[in-house]
C-alpha positions as a LaTeX table, in Angstrom:
\begin{tabular}{lrrr}
\hline
Residue & $x$ (\AA) & $y$ (\AA) & $z$ (\AA) \\
\hline
Met1 & $-16.87$ & 7.54 & 28.83 \\
Ile2 & $-14.77$ & 8.09 & 32.08 \\
Met3 & $-12.07$ & 10.60 & 32.77 \\
Ile4 & $-9.49$ & 9.47 & 35.15 \\
Ser5 & $-7.06$ & 11.96 & 34.34 \\
Glu6 & $-6.48$ & 15.11 & 32.53 \\
Glu7 & $-2.70$ & 14.12 & 32.04 \\
Pro8 & $-2.99$ & 10.52 & 31.42 \\
Leu9 & $-0.27$ & 7.72 & 31.30 \\
Met10 & $-2.13$ & 5.80 & 28.70 \\
His11 & $-5.54$ & 6.40 & 26.95 \\
Ile12 & $-7.36$ & 3.25 & 26.93 \\
Ala13 & $-10.60$ & 2.23 & 24.70 \\
Ile14 & $-12.75$ & $-0.43$ & 26.27 \\
Cys15 & $-14.95$ & $-2.23$ & 23.83 \\
Asp16 & $-17.36$ & $-4.64$ & 25.26 \\
Asp17 & $-20.89$ & $-5.55$ & 24.24 \\
Asn18 & $-21.53$ & $-6.62$ & 27.58 \\
Ile19 & $-22.13$ & $-3.52$ & 29.76 \\
Ala20 & $-21.83$ & $-5.07$ & 33.22 \\
Asp21 & $-18.21$ & $-6.28$ & 32.53 \\
Arg22 & $-17.63$ & $-2.85$ & 30.43 \\
Lys23 & $-18.61$ & $-1.14$ & 34.01 \\
Gln24 & $-16.54$ & $-3.69$ & 36.04 \\
Leu25 & $-13.60$ & $-3.16$ & 34.03 \\
Glu26 & $-13.80$ & 0.71 & 34.36 \\
Arg27 & $-14.08$ & 0.38 & 37.83 \\
Leu28 & $-10.71$ & $-1.68$ & 38.10 \\
Leu29 & $-8.90$ & 0.67 & 35.81 \\
Lys30 & $-9.95$ & 3.71 & 38.07 \\
Arg31 & $-8.49$ & 1.45 & 41.28 \\
Glu32 & $-5.19$ & 0.76 & 38.82 \\
Ser33 & $-4.88$ & 4.80 & 38.10 \\
Asp34 & $-5.38$ & 5.47 & 41.74 \\
Lys35 & $-2.39$ & 3.01 & 42.34 \\
Arg36 & $-0.28$ & 4.33 & 39.70 \\
Lys37 & $-0.67$ & 7.76 & 40.05 \\
Ala38 & 2.33 & 8.48 & 42.18 \\
Lys39 & 4.72 & 6.05 & 40.45 \\
Thr40 & 3.92 & 6.09 & 36.75 \\
Gly41 & 0.95 & 8.40 & 36.02 \\
Leu42 & $-2.65$ & 8.17 & 35.64 \\
Leu43 & $-5.32$ & 6.31 & 33.08 \\
Phe44 & $-8.04$ & 7.88 & 30.62 \\
Ala45 & $-10.29$ & 5.62 & 29.38 \\
Asp46 & $-13.28$ & 5.61 & 26.86 \\
Ser47 & $-15.93$ & 2.88 & 26.69 \\
Phe48 & $-17.92$ & 1.84 & 23.56 \\
Gly49 & $-20.42$ & $-1.29$ & 23.36 \\
Asp50 & $-20.28$ & $-1.07$ & 19.55 \\
Cys51 & $-16.71$ & $-1.15$ & 17.64 \\
Arg52 & $-18.14$ & 0.38 & 14.62 \\
Ile53 & $-18.14$ & 3.87 & 16.58 \\
Leu54 & $-14.46$ & 2.98 & 18.11 \\
Ser55 & $-13.20$ & 2.38 & 14.65 \\
Thr56 & $-13.79$ & 6.04 & 13.25 \\
Asn57 & $-11.32$ & 7.17 & 15.74 \\
His58 & $-8.95$ & 4.36 & 17.18 \\
Met59 & $-5.33$ & 5.92 & 16.26 \\
Gln60 & $-5.66$ & 8.28 & 19.43 \\
Tyr61 & $-5.44$ & 5.25 & 22.02 \\
Asp62 & $-2.30$ & 3.62 & 23.62 \\
Leu63 & $-4.15$ & 0.45 & 24.69 \\
Phe64 & $-7.16$ & $-1.68$ & 23.93 \\
Phe65 & $-9.42$ & $-3.95$ & 25.95 \\
Leu66 & $-12.03$ & $-6.00$ & 23.74 \\
Asp67 & $-14.32$ & $-8.55$ & 23.95 \\
Met68 & $-17.24$ & $-8.92$ & 21.17 \\
Thr69 & $-19.47$ & $-11.73$ & 21.41 \\
Ala70 & $-22.73$ & $-10.96$ & 20.49 \\
Ser71 & $-21.88$ & $-9.16$ & 17.22 \\
Ala72 & $-19.91$ & $-9.44$ & 14.25 \\
Pro73 & $-17.05$ & $-8.65$ & 14.39 \\
Asp74 & $-15.93$ & $-10.76$ & 17.38 \\
Gly75 & $-12.91$ & $-9.48$ & 19.33 \\
Leu76 & $-10.05$ & $-11.26$ & 17.65 \\
Thr77 & $-11.45$ & $-10.15$ & 14.08 \\
Phe78 & $-11.76$ & $-6.62$ & 15.27 \\
Ala79 & $-8.30$ & $-6.65$ & 16.93 \\
Leu80 & $-6.90$ & $-7.52$ & 13.55 \\
Gln81 & $-8.92$ & $-4.97$ & 11.51 \\
Leu82 & $-7.34$ & $-2.45$ & 13.77 \\
Val83 & $-3.85$ & $-3.76$ & 13.24 \\
Glu84 & $-4.47$ & $-3.80$ & 9.54 \\
Asn85 & $-5.60$ & $-0.16$ & 9.65 \\
Gly86 & $-2.46$ & 0.76 & 11.33 \\
Val87 & $-2.67$ & 0.56 & 14.99 \\
Thr88 & 0.55 & $-0.35$ & 16.70 \\
Ala89 & $-0.73$ & 0.13 & 20.75 \\
Pro90 & $-1.22$ & $-3.21$ & 22.57 \\
Ile91 & $-4.47$ & $-5.08$ & 22.37 \\
Val92 & $-5.77$ & $-6.75$ & 25.08 \\
Leu93 & $-8.50$ & $-9.55$ & 24.19 \\
Cys94 & $-10.57$ & $-10.24$ & 27.40 \\
Ser95 & $-12.06$ & $-13.82$ & 26.99 \\
Ser96 & $-15.66$ & $-14.58$ & 28.12 \\
Lys97 & $-17.55$ & $-16.85$ & 25.71 \\
Ile98 & $-15.01$ & $-16.82$ & 22.95 \\
Asn99 & $-11.33$ & $-18.14$ & 24.22 \\
Tyr100 & $-9.29$ & $-15.56$ & 22.06 \\
Lys101 & $-5.86$ & $-17.31$ & 23.07 \\
Glu102 & $-6.99$ & $-20.40$ & 21.58 \\
Lys103 & $-8.50$ & $-19.32$ & 18.31 \\
Ala104 & $-5.63$ & $-17.17$ & 17.72 \\
Ser105 & $-3.42$ & $-19.85$ & 17.94 \\
Ala106 & $-4.74$ & $-21.50$ & 14.90 \\
Leu107 & $-3.71$ & $-18.33$ & 12.97 \\
Ser108 & $-0.62$ & $-16.99$ & 11.60 \\
Gly109 & 1.05 & $-13.85$ & 11.90 \\
Ile110 & $-0.82$ & $-12.59$ & 15.09 \\
Pro111 & 1.37 & $-9.68$ & 16.49 \\
Asp112 & 3.44 & $-9.79$ & 19.86 \\
Ser113 & 0.91 & $-6.35$ & 20.50 \\
Ile114 & $-2.12$ & $-8.66$ & 21.24 \\
Leu115 & $-2.21$ & $-9.88$ & 24.38 \\
Tyr116 & $-4.87$ & $-12.06$ & 26.52 \\
Leu117 & $-6.82$ & $-11.84$ & 29.55 \\
Asp118 & $-9.31$ & $-14.25$ & 31.29 \\
Lys119 & $-12.73$ & $-13.11$ & 32.58 \\
Pro120 & $-13.94$ & $-12.56$ & 35.21 \\
Ile121 & $-10.73$ & $-10.18$ & 35.53 \\
Ile122 & $-8.52$ & $-10.69$ & 38.59 \\
Thr123 & $-6.81$ & $-7.72$ & 39.63 \\
Ala124 & $-3.28$ & $-8.90$ & 39.67 \\
Glu125 & $-3.35$ & $-10.12$ & 36.04 \\
Leu126 & $-5.15$ & $-6.90$ & 35.01 \\
Thr127 & $-2.09$ & $-5.15$ & 36.71 \\
Ala128 & 0.71 & $-7.44$ & 35.13 \\
Val129 & $-1.26$ & $-6.71$ & 31.57 \\
Leu130 & $-0.93$ & $-2.70$ & 32.23 \\
Asp131 & 2.95 & $-3.27$ & 33.18 \\
Arg132 & 3.24 & $-5.07$ & 29.89 \\
Ala133 & 1.42 & $-2.80$ & 27.71 \\
Glu134 & 3.53 & 0.15 & 29.20 \\
Glu135 & 6.83 & $-1.83$ & 28.08 \\
Leu136 & 5.37 & $-2.25$ & 24.83 \\
Gly137 & 4.21 & 0.96 & 24.31 \\
Ala138 & 7.64 & 2.86 & 25.31 \\
Cys139 & 9.09 & 0.56 & 22.20 \\
Arg140 & 6.11 & 1.78 & 19.70 \\
Val141 & 7.37 & 3.44 & 16.76 \\
Pro142 & 4.60 & 6.48 & 15.69 \\
Lys143 & 2.64 & 6.36 & 12.56 \\
Ile144 & 2.49 & 9.35 & 10.17 \\
Glu145 & $-1.16$ & 10.31 & 9.11 \\
Leu146 & $-2.11$ & 11.24 & 5.97 \\
Arg147 & $-5.27$ & 12.58 & 5.44 \\
Ser148 & $-6.90$ & 12.93 & 1.69 \\
Glu149 & $-10.10$ & 13.91 & 0.84 \\
Gln150 & $-11.09$ & 10.46 & 0.67 \\
Lys151 & $-9.18$ & 8.39 & 3.04 \\
Thr152 & $-6.68$ & 8.69 & 6.02 \\
Trp153 & $-3.58$ & 6.56 & 5.67 \\
Tyr154 & $-1.17$ & 5.60 & 8.73 \\
Val155 & 2.22 & 5.07 & 7.42 \\
Asp156 & 5.79 & 4.43 & 8.93 \\
Glu157 & 8.46 & 7.02 & 8.40 \\
Asp158 & 10.19 & 4.90 & 5.78 \\
Asp159 & 6.85 & 4.09 & 3.82 \\
Ile160 & 7.22 & 7.71 & 2.46 \\
Leu161 & 9.59 & 8.29 & $-0.45$ \\
Tyr162 & 9.32 & 11.97 & $-1.00$ \\
Ala163 & 6.84 & 14.49 & $-1.65$ \\
Val164 & 6.18 & 17.38 & $-3.97$ \\
Gln165 & 3.54 & 20.49 & $-4.34$ \\
Glu166 & 1.35 & 20.83 & $-7.08$ \\
Gly167 & $-1.42$ & 23.35 & $-6.55$ \\
Arg168 & $-3.12$ & 23.27 & $-3.39$ \\
Tyr169 & $-1.91$ & 19.53 & $-2.77$ \\
Val170 & 1.08 & 17.92 & $-1.40$ \\
His171 & 1.65 & 14.58 & $-3.18$ \\
Val172 & 3.05 & 12.01 & $-1.07$ \\
Phe173 & 4.83 & 9.10 & $-2.85$ \\
Leu174 & 4.91 & 5.90 & $-1.08$ \\
Gln175 & 7.19 & 2.64 & $-1.38$ \\
Asn176 & 4.12 & 0.69 & $-2.16$ \\
Gly177 & 3.51 & 2.72 & $-5.08$ \\
Lys178 & 0.62 & 4.75 & $-3.69$ \\
Lys179 & 0.23 & 8.18 & $-4.11$ \\
Val180 & $-1.68$ & 10.31 & $-1.26$ \\
Ser181 & $-2.93$ & 13.82 & $-1.92$ \\
Val182 & $-3.09$ & 16.03 & 1.12 \\
Leu183 & $-4.59$ & 19.59 & 0.95 \\
Ser184 & $-1.90$ & 21.32 & 2.51 \\
Glu185 & 1.01 & 23.84 & 1.50 \\
Met186 & 4.65 & 21.93 & 1.52 \\
Tyr187 & 6.02 & 23.77 & 4.63 \\
Asn188 & 3.06 & 23.04 & 6.70 \\
Phe189 & 3.25 & 19.27 & 5.98 \\
Tyr190 & 6.92 & 19.14 & 6.67 \\
Asn191 & 6.13 & 20.99 & 10.22 \\
Thr192 & 3.78 & 17.81 & 10.91 \\
Ile193 & 6.84 & 15.34 & 10.09 \\
Ser194 & 9.81 & 16.93 & 10.93 \\
Ala195 & 10.31 & 15.04 & 14.27 \\
Phe196 & 11.04 & 12.06 & 12.18 \\
Glu197 & 15.01 & 12.46 & 11.18 \\
His198 & 14.91 & 11.11 & 7.61 \\
Phe199 & 12.92 & 13.77 & 5.97 \\
Val200 & 14.61 & 16.82 & 4.77 \\
Phe201 & 12.34 & 20.15 & 3.46 \\
Leu202 & 14.20 & 21.00 & 0.01 \\
Asn203 & 12.10 & 24.01 & $-0.91$ \\
Asp204 & 8.50 & 24.92 & $-1.07$ \\
Arg205 & 7.97 & 22.52 & $-3.89$ \\
Gly206 & 9.64 & 19.39 & $-2.62$ \\
Leu207 & 11.11 & 17.20 & 0.32 \\
Ile208 & 12.69 & 13.70 & 0.43 \\
Asn209 & 13.24 & 10.96 & 2.82 \\
Val210 & 17.17 & 10.33 & 2.46 \\
Val211 & 16.73 & 6.32 & 2.98 \\
His212 & 15.33 & 6.41 & $-0.52$ \\
Met213 & 17.53 & 8.86 & $-2.07$ \\
Asp214 & 19.97 & 7.65 & $-4.59$ \\
His215 & 22.62 & 10.55 & $-5.06$ \\
Tyr216 & 22.50 & 14.26 & $-5.08$ \\
Thr217 & 24.35 & 17.42 & $-6.42$ \\
Pro218 & 24.05 & 21.05 & $-5.40$ \\
Leu219 & 21.01 & 21.63 & $-7.37$ \\
Ala220 & 19.16 & 18.45 & $-7.37$ \\
Val221 & 18.24 & 15.02 & $-5.41$ \\
Phe222 & 17.93 & 11.83 & $-7.52$ \\
Met223 & 15.86 & 9.30 & $-5.79$ \\
Lys224 & 16.27 & 5.86 & $-6.06$ \\
Asp225 & 12.88 & 5.14 & $-8.59$ \\
Gly226 & 14.70 & 7.86 & $-10.91$ \\
Tyr227 & 12.72 & 10.82 & $-9.81$ \\
Arg228 & 14.51 & 14.27 & $-9.62$ \\
Leu229 & 13.65 & 17.24 & $-7.52$ \\
Pro230 & 15.19 & 20.37 & $-7.54$ \\
Ser231 & 17.49 & 21.48 & $-4.65$ \\
Asn232 & 19.94 & 24.19 & $-3.81$ \\
Pro233 & 23.48 & 24.25 & $-2.36$ \\
Phe234 & 22.10 & 25.50 & 1.39 \\
Val235 & 20.21 & 22.25 & 1.67 \\
Met236 & 23.17 & 19.91 & 1.43 \\
Lys237 & 24.22 & 20.23 & 4.90 \\
Tyr238 & 20.75 & 18.74 & 6.12 \\
Ile239 & 21.02 & 16.05 & 3.63 \\
Lys240 & 24.39 & 15.09 & 4.95 \\
Ser241 & 23.12 & 15.32 & 8.74 \\
Ala242 & 20.01 & 13.05 & 7.91 \\
Leu243 & 22.20 & 10.40 & 6.25 \\
Gln244 & 24.19 & 10.19 & 9.43 \\
Asn245 & 21.17 & 9.41 & 11.34 \\
Ile246 & 20.55 & 6.63 & 8.97 \\
Thr247 & 24.14 & 5.03 & 10.08 \\
Leu248 & 23.78 & 5.86 & 13.80 \\
\hline
\end{tabular}
């Protein structure tokens, strides 16, 4: 691991099974960090030689540089696995033995967040990729982390329909029909997602996403799937405010 800044502009993951290439990219990123210090901020980079280690804690990164050629999965396959697991950060595939851009062209559904860079890396091309990553990062919509006892899910705001408290768990109901049980109290769970504008805290037993609400009365909220959640008249102004956020 190399620490380039305590207050990074971007938190970067380098995953490359060629140690010489990893070290070279670290040096190039250090120089880029020094150049960007006054204008846009600094960079922080972690280096990995094994994608399995990176897979255990990948959501903290704002940018990835990948090139895995000596083991499975290769860089492109690993990039697609990261996307499937909820990563929205830009991923740069660094082509050496594998021409990732050519390989990706034969596939459908490759996200725009996957970028390409040839080795040996040229400073000007690295600068351009970092600039593009900044642009993409500014447009990223943050994911919500739902951590059950068995698995961690990363979902978009409107993937969540509503949540209800039952015993020690908050059961979060998703648009795809899944239910994720989070060990938490409703108020604490709401605090983790309160920055998202579509959620309304009804009481210590439930919250809703107004996008998926059918209608409401002073004493209850009715969801589009037919579920009914108890409410109270004091919550109505918050529901109305959240509904306004949808139409803005």
